CSV table of C-alpha atoms in Angstrom, one decimal:
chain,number,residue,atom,x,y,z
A,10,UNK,CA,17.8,3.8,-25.0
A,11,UNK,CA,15.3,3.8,-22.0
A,12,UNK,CA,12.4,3.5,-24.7
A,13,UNK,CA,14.8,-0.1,-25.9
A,14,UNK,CA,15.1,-0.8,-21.9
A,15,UNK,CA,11.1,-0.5,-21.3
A,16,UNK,CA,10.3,-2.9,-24.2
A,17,UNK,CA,12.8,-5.6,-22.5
A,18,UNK,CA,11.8,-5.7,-19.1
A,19,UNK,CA,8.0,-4.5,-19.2
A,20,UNK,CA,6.9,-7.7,-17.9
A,21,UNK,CA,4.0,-8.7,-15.1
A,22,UNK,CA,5.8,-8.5,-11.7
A,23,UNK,CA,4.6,-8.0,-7.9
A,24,UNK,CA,4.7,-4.3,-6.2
A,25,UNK,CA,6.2,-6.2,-3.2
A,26,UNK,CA,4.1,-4.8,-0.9
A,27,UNK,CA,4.9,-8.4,0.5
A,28,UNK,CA,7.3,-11.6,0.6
A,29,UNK,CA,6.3,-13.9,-0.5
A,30,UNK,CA,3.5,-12.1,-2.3
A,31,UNK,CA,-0.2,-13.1,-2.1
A,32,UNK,CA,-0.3,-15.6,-4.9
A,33,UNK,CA,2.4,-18.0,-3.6
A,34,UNK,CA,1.5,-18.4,0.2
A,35,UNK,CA,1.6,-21.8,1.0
A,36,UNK,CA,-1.7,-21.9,2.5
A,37,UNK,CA,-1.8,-26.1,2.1
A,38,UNK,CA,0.9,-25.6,5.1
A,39,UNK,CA,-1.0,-22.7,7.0
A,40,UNK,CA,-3.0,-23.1,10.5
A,41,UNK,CA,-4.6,-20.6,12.2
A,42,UNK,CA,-2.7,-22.3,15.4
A,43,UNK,CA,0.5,-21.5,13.8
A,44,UNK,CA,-0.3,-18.0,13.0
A,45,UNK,CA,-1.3,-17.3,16.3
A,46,UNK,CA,1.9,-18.8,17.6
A,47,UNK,CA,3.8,-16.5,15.1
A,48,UNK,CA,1.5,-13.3,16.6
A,49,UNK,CA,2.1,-13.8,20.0
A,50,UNK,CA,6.2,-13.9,19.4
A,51,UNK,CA,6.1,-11.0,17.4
A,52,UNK,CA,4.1,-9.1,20.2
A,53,UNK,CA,6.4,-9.8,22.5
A,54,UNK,CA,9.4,-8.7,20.7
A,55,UNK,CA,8.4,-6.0,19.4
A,56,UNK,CA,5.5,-4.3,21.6
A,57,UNK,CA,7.4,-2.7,24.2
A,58,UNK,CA,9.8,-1.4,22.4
A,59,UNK,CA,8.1,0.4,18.9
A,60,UNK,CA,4.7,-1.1,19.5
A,61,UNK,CA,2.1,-2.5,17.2
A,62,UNK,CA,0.4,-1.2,13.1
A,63,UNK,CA,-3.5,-1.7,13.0
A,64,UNK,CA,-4.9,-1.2,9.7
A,65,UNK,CA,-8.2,-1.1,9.4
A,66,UNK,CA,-10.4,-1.6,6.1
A,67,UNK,CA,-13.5,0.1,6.0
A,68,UNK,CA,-14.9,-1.3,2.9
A,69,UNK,CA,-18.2,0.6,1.6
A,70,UNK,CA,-18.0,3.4,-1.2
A,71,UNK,CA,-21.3,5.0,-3.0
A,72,UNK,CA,-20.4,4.3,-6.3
A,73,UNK,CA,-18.1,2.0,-8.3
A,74,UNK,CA,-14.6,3.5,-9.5
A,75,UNK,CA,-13.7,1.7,-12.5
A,76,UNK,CA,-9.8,2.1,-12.2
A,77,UNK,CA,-10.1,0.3,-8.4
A,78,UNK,CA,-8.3,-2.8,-7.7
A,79,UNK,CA,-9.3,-2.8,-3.9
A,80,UNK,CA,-12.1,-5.2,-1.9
A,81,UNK,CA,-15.4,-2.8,-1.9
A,82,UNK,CA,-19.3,-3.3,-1.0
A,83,UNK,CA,-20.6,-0.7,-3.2
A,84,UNK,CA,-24.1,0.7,-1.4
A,85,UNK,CA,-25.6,4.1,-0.6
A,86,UNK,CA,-27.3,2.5,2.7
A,87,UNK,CA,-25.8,4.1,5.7
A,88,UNK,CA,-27.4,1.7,8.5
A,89,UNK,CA,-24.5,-0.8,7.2
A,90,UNK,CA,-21.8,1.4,9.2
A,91,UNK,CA,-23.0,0.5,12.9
A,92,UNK,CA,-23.0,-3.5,12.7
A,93,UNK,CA,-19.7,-3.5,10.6
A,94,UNK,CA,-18.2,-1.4,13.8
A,95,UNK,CA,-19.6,-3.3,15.5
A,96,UNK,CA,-17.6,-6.1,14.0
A,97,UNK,CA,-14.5,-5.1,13.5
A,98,UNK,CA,-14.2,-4.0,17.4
A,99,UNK,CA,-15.2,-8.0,18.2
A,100,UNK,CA,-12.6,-8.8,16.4
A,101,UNK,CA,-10.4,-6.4,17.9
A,102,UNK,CA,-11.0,-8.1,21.3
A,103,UNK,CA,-10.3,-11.5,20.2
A,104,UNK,CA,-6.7,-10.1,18.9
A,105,UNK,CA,-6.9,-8.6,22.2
A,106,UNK,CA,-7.9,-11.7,24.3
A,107,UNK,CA,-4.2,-13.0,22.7
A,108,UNK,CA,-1.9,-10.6,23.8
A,109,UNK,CA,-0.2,-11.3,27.0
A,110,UNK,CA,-0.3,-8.2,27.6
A,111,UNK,CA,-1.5,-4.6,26.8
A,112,UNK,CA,-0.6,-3.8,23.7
A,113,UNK,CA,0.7,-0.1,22.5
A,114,UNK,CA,-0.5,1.4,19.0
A,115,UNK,CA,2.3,3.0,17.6
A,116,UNK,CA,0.2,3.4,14.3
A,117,UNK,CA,-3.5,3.4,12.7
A,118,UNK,CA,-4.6,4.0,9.4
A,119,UNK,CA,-7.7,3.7,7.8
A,120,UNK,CA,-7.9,2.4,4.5
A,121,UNK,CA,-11.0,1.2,1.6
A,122,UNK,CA,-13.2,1.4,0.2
A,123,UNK,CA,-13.8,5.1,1.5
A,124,UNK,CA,-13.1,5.3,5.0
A,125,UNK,CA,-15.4,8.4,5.1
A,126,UNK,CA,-18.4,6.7,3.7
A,127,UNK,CA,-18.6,6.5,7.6
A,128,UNK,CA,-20.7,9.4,9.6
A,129,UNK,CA,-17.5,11.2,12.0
A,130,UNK,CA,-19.4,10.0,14.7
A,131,UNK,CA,-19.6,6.2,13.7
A,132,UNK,CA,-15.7,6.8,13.3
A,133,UNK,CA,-15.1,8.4,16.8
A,134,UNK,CA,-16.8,5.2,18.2
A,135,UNK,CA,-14.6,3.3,16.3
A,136,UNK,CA,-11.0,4.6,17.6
A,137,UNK,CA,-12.5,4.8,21.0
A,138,UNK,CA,-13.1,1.1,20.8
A,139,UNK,CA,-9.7,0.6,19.8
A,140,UNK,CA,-7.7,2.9,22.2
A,141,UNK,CA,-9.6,1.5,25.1
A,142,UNK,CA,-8.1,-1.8,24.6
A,143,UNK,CA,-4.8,-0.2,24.4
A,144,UNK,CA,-1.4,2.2,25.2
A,145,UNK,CA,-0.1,4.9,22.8
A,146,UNK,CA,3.1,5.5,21.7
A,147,UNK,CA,5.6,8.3,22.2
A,148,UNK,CA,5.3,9.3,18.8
A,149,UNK,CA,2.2,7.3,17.3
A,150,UNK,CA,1.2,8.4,13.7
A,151,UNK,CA,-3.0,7.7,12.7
A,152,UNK,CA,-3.3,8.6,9.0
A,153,UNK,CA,-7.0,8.1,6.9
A,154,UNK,CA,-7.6,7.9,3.2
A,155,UNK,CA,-10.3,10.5,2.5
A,156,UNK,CA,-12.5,11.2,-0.9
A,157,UNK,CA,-13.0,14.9,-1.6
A,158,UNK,CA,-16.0,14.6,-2.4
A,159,UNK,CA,-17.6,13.4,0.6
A,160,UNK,CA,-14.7,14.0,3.3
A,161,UNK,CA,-16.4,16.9,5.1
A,162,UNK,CA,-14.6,19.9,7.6
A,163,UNK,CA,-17.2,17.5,10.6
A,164,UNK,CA,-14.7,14.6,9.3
A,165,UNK,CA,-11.4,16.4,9.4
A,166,UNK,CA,-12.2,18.2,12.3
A,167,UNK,CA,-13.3,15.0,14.5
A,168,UNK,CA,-10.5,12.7,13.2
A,169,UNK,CA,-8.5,15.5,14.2
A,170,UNK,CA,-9.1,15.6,17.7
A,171,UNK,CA,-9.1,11.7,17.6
A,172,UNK,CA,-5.2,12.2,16.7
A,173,UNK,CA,-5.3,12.1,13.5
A,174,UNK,CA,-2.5,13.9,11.8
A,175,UNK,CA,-2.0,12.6,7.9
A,176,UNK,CA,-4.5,12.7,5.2
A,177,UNK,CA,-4.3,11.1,2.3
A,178,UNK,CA,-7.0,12.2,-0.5
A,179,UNK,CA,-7.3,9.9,-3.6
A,180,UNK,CA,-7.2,12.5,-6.6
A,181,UNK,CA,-5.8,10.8,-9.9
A,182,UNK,CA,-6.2,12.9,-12.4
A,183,UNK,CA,-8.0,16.1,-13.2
A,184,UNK,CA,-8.9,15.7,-17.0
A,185,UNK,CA,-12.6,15.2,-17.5
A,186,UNK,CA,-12.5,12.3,-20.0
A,187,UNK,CA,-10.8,10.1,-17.7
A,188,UNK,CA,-12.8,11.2,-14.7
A,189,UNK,CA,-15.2,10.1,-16.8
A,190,UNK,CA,-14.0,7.0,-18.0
A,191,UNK,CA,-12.8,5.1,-14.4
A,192,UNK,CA,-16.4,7.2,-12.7
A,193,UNK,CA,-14.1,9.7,-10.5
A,194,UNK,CA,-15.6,12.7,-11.4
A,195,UNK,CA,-14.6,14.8,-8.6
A,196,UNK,CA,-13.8,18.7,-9.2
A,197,UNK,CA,-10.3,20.7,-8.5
A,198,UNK,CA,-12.7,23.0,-5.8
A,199,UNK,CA,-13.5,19.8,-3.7
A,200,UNK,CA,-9.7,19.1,-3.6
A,201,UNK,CA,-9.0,22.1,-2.5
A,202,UNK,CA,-11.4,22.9,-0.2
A,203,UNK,CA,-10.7,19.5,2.0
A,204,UNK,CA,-6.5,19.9,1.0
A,205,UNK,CA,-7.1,24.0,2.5
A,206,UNK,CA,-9.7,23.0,5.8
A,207,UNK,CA,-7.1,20.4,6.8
A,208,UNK,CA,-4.5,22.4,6.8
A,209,UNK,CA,-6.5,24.9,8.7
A,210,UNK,CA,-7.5,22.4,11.4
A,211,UNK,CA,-3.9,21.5,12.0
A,212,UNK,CA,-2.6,18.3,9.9
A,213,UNK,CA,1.2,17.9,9.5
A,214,UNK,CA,1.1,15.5,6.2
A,215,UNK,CA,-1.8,16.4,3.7
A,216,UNK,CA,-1.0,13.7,0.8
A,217,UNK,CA,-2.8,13.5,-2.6
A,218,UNK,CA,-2.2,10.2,-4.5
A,219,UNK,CA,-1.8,10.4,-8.6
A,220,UNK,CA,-2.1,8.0,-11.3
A,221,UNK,CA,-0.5,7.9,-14.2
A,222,UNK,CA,-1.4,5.0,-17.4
A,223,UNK,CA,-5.2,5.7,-17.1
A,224,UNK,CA,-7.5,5.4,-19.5
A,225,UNK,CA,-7.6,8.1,-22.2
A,226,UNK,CA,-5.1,10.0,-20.3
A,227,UNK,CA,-2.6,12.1,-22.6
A,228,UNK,CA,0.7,13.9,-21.5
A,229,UNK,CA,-1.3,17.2,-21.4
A,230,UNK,CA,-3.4,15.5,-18.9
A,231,UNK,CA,-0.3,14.4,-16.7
A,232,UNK,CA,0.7,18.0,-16.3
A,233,UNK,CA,-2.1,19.8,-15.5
A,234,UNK,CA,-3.0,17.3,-12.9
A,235,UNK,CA,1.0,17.9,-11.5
A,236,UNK,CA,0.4,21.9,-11.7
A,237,UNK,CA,-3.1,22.3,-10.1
A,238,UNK,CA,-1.6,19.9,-7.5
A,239,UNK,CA,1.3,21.9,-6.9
A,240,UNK,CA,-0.8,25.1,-6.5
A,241,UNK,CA,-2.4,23.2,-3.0
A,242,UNK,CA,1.2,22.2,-2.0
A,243,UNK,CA,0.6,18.4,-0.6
A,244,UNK,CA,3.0,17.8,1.7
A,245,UNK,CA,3.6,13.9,0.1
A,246,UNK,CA,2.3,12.4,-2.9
A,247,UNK,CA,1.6,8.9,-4.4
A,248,UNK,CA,2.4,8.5,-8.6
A,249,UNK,CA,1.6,5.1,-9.0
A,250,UNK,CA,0.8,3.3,-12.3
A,251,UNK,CA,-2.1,2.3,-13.0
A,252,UNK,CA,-2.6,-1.6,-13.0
A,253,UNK,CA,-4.7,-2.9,-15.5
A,254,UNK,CA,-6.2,-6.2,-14.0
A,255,UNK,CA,-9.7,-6.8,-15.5
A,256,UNK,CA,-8.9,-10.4,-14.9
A,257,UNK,CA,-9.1,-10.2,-11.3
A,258,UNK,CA,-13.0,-11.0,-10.1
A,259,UNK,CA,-14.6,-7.5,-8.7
A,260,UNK,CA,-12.2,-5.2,-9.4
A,261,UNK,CA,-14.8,-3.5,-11.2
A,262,UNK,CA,-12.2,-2.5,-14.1
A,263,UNK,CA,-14.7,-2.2,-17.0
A,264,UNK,CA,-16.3,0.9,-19.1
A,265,UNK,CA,-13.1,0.9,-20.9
A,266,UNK,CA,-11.1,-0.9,-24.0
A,267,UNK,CA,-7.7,-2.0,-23.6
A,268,UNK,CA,-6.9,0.4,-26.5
A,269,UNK,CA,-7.7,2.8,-24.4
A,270,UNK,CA,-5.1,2.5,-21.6
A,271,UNK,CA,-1.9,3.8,-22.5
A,272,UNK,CA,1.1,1.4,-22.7
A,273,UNK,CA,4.9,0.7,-23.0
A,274,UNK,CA,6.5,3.8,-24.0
A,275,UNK,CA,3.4,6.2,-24.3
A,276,UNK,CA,2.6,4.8,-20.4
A,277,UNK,CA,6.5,5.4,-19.5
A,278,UNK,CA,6.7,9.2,-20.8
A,279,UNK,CA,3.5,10.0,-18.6
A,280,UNK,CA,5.9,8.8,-15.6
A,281,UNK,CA,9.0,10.6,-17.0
A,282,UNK,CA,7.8,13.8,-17.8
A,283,UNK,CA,5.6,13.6,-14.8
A,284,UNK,CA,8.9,12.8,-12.6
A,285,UNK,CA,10.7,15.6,-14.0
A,286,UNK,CA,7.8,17.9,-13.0
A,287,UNK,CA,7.7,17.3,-9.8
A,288,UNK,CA,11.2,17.5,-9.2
A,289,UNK,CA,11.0,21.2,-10.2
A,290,UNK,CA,8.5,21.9,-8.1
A,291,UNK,CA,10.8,20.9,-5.1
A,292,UNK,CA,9.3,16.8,-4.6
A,293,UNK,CA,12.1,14.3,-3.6
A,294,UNK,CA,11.4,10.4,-5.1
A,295,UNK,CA,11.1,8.1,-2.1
A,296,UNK,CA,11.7,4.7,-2.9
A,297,UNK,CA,9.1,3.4,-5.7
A,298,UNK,CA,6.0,5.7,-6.9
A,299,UNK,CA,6.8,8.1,-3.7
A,300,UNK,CA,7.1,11.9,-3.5
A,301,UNK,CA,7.8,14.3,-0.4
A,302,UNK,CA,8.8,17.7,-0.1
A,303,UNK,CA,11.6,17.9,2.8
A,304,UNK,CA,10.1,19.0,5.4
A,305,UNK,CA,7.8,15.7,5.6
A,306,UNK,CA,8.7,12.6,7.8
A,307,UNK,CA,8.7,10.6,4.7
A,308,UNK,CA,11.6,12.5,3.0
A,309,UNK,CA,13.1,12.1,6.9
A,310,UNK,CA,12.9,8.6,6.9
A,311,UNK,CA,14.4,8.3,3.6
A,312,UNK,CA,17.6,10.3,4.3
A,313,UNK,CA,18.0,8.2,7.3
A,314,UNK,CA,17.7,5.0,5.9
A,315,UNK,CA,14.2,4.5,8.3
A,316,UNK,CA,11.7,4.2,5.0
A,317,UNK,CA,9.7,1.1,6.1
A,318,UNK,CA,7.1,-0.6,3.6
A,319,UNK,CA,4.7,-3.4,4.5
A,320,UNK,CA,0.7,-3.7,3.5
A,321,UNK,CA,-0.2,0.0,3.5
A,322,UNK,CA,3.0,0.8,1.3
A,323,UNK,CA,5.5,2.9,2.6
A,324,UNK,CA,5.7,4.3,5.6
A,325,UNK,CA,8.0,6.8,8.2
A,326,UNK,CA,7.4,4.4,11.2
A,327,UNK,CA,8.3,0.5,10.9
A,328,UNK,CA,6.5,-1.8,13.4
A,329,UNK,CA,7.1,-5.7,13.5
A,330,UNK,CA,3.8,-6.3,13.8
A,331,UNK,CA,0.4,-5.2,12.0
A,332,UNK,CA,-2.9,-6.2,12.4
A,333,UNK,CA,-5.5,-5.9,9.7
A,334,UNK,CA,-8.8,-5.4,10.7
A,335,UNK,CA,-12.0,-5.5,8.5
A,336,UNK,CA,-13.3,-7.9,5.4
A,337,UNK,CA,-10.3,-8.4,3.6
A,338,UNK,CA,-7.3,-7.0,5.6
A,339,UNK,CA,-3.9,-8.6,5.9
A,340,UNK,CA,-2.0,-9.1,8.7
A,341,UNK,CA,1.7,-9.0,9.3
A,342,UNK,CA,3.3,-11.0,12.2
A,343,UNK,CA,7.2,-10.8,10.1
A,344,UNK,CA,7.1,-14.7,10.9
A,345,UNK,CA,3.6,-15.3,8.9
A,346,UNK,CA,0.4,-13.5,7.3
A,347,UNK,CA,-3.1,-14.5,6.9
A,348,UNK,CA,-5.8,-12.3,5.1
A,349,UNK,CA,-9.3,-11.9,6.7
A,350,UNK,CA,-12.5,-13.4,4.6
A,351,UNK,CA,-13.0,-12.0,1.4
A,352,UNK,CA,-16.7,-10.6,1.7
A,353,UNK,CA,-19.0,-9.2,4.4
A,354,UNK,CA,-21.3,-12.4,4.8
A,355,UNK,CA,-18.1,-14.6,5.7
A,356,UNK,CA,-16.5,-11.9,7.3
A,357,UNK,CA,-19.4,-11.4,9.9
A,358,UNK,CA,-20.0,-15.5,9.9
A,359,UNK,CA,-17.2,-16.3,11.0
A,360,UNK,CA,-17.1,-13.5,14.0
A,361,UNK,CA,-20.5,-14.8,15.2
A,362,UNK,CA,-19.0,-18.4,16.1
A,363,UNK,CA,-15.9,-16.4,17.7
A,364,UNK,CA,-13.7,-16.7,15.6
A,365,UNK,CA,-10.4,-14.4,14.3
A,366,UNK,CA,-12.1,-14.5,10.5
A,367,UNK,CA,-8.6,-15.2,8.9
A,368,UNK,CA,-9.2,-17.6,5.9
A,369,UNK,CA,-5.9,-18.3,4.4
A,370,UNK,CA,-2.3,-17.1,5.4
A,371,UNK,CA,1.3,-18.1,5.0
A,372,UNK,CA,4.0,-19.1,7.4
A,373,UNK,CA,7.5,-17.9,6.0
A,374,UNK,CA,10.0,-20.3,5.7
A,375,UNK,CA,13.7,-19.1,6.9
A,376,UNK,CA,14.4,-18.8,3.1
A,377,UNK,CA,11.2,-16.4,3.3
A,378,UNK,CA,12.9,-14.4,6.0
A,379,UNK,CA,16.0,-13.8,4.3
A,380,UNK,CA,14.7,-12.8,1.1
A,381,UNK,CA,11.8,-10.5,2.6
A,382,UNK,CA,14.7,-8.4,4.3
A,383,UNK,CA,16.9,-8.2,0.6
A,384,UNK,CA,13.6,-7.1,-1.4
A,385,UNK,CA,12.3,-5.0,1.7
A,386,UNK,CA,16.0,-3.3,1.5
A,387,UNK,CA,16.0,-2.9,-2.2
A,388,UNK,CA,12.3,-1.5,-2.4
A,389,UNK,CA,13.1,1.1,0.8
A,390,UNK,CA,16.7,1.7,0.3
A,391,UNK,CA,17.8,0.9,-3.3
A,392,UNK,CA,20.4,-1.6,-2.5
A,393,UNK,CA,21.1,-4.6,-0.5
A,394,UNK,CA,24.1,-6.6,0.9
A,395,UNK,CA,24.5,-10.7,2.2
A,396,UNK,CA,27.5,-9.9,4.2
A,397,UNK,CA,25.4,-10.1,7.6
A,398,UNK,CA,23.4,-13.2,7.7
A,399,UNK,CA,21.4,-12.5,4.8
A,400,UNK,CA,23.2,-14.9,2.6
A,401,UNK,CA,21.1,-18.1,1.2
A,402,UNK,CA,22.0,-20.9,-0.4
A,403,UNK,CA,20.8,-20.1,-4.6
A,404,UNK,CA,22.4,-16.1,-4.4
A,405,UNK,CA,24.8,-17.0,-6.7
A,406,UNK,CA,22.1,-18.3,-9.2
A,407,UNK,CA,20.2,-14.8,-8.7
A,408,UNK,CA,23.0,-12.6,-8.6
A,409,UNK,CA,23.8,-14.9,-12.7
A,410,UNK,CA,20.5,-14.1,-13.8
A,411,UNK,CA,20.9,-10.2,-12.8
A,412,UNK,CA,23.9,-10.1,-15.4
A,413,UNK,CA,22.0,-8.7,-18.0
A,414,UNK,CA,21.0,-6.1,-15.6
A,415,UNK,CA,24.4,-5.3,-14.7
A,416,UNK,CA,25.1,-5.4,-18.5
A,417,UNK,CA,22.5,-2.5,-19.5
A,418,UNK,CA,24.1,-0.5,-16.5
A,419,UNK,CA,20.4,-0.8,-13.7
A,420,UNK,CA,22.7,-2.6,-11.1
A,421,UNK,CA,25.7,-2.3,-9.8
A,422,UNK,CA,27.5,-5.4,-7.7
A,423,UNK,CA,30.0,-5.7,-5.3
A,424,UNK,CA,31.3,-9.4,-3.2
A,425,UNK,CA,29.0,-8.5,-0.7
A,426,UNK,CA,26.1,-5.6,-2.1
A,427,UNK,CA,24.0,-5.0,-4.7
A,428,UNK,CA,22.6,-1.0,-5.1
A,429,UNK,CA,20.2,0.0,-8.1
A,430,UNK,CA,21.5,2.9,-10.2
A,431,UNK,CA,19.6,5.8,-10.7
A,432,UNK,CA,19.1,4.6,-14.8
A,433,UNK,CA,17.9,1.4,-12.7
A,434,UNK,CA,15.1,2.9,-10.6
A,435,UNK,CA,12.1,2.6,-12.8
A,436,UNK,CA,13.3,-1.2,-12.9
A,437,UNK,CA,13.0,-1.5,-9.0
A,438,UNK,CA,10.5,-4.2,-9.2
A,439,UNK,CA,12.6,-6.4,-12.0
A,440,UNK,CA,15.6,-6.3,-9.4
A,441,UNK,CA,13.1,-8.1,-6.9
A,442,UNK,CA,11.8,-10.4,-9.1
A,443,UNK,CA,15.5,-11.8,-9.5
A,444,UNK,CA,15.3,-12.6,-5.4
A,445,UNK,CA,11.8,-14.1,-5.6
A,446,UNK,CA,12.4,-18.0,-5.7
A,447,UNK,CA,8.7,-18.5,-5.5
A,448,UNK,CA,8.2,-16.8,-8.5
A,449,UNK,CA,11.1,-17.9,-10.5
A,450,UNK,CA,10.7,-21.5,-9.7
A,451,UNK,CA,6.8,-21.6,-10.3
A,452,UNK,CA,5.9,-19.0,-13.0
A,453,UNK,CA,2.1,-18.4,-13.5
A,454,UNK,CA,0.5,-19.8,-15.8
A,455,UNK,CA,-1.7,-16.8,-16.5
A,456,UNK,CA,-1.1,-13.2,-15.6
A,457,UNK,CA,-1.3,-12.6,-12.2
A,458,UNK,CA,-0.2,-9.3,-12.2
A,459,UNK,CA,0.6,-5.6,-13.8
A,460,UNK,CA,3.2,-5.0,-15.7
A,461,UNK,CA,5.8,-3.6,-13.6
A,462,UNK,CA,6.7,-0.4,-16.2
């Protein structure tokens, strides 16, 4: 039965990291003007009360990772670290010069790229250029992605007393053919030895993200990577599947055939079996691709309906407004996004003439607004409901087209709710593409994304 279900709706759909998603911003409509208009309301609705998300993309990685969909300068020159700090903290101060008035971090997170391509002292100077300009929350959460095999005890340490408490290190699988094949060869003693020193040093969320539909990768594979990753005890992990996109310019997904990426029901039993393993070893599914044992704020968030997702995926804090910093990054102002310039050269051009380096972006609509909250409820909290001002004009035509849905048993519906079944949770991301008018009333042309199975 799920094997029938898989074949009918394996189709390419967004991860809804966003509504509306990248592709379908109306940038013809977009103004820098009216995204800072959008900035400054969110700020002051929202900063004295939870405070403000930076993200910051730190963009530079030593060698190319063929399974990598992300924006990445690929260079072993380390004099590039100082001038792009340098950067990103001018454009820190323009955000700054907007605010009316100090603004309070409630969260940081340091994303790539590999964030610790950077020297631990080129990162201190870093946050302290940030926290200068700024208040910190009660309870404010700094998380860093970090690669095992050049995150060392200096970088823990450092980030540590910066008030860092979450790592997050990048593992994906542990078999040496497809370590090979997407150039991640990285050993199970480097992931231990940076899981065990930052424990040591004191972090409460120690995270290890897994992929599963990667080249060459067998069941076998899947398992071993789950128990050797068991034995360090991660506090939260990430099982995401693996999106083929070779289309996309960059992404650097080559070295491979598609033959050699497992698909469809071969891709879905790596997830399964995968699930069911971690599971048993005591991990809790949050939301889409999530895992926490219960004693993380994750798992806390869940069970109290808190989850929050946005740009950086899911998170235990939710703030109105986030702030991407760096070549590349996206902002969040609820009311509107833009995304920074695309490569260094622009990036830094447009900071010399003073300049926020935004260079397209998308106001939402009051349609947009409504329908954010539904697929931001389904993706968090499994289920959704119009009977408090989230009602728009074409729900009856979505709720129609979800029939089939409710048919093979995914969905269930109620006058006034929607909730996803537990049969229905690998089809998270079909149930959102129902509420995405964008996409339903403009299908692509060519694949714009993965598959969504």
């Amino acid at each position: 039965m799920l094997n029938s279900l898989i074949q009918k709706y394996n189709v390419p759909g967004p991860r809804y990291t966003s509504y509306p998603t990248v592709p379908y911003w109306n940038e013809e409509q977009f103004s820098l003007h009216q995204w800072k208009k959008t900035f400054v309301k969110s700020f002051e609705e929202s900063n004295a009360s939870e405070g403000i998300s930076l993200y910051i993309h730190l963009p530079f990685c030593e060698s190319l990772c063929t399974f990598c969909g992300c924006h990445k300068r690929i260079t072993k020159r380390h004099e590039v670290e100082h001038p792009y700090i340098d950067a990103v903290l001018k454009e820190w101060q323009l955000y700054c010069d907007l605010f009316p008035n100090k603004p309070k971090i409630k969260e940081i997170h340091l994303g790539g790229g590999t964030p610790t391509f950077f020297s631990p002292e080129n990162l201190e100077r870093l946050i302290h250029g940030i926290v200068a300009k700024a208040d910190l929350a009660d309870e404010y959460e700094f998380s860093f992605e970090g690669h095992p095999n050049n995150t060392t005890r200096e970088h823990l340490q450092k980030l540590f007393d910066l008030g860092f408490r979450r790592v997050s290190f990048g593992v994906q699988d542990y078999s040496p053919k497809v370590q090979e094949a997407i150039h991640r060869v990285q050993s199970f003693h480097n992931v231990a030895k940076v899981t065990f020193w930052a424990r040591e040093i004191g972090y409460t969320s120690i995270s290890h993200d897994l992929i599963y539909g990667l080249p060459f990768q067998t069941l076998e594979d899947v398992v071993d990577t789950i128990e050797k990753t068991k034995s360090l005890s991660p506090d939260r992990l990430a099982f995401y599947s693996y999106a083929h996109v070779p289309w996309i310019k960059g992404n650097g997904q080559r070295g491979f055939k598609d033959e050699d990426v497992p698909k469809d029901e071969e891709k879905r039993k790596l997830y399964e079996i995968g699930k069911q393993l971690l599971a048993f070893k005591g991990y809790k599914e949050i939301g889409m691709d999530h895992f926490a044992l219960r004693t993380d704020s994750l798992y806390h968030s869940f069970k109290q309906n808190k989850l929050h997702r946005n740009f950086m995926g899911y998170s235990s804090s939710k703030t109105q407004l986030m702030i991407g910093l760096g070549v590349s990054s996206i902002s969040d102002s609820w009311y509107g996004f833009t995304q920074n310039e695309k490569t260094l050269e622009d990036y830094y051009t447009r900071l010399d003439n003073n300049q926020i380096p935004v260079f397209k972006g998308h106001i939402l609509t009051d349609e947009d607004l409504i329908i954010r909250k539904h697929i931001l409820n389904l993706m968090c909290h499994l289920k959704t409901d119009w009977s408090s001002g989230l009602y728009f004009e074409k729900l009856p035509e979505v709720l129609f087209s979800l029939e089939e849905m409710l048919h093979d048993e995914l969905i269930e519906i109620t006058d006034t709710s929607l909730k996803i079944t537990e049969k229905g949770k690998p089809f998270v991301r079909n149930v959102c593409m129902a509420f995405d008018l964008r996409l339903r009333e403009n299908q692509p042309q060519r694949q714009l994304f993965s598959m969504t199975i």
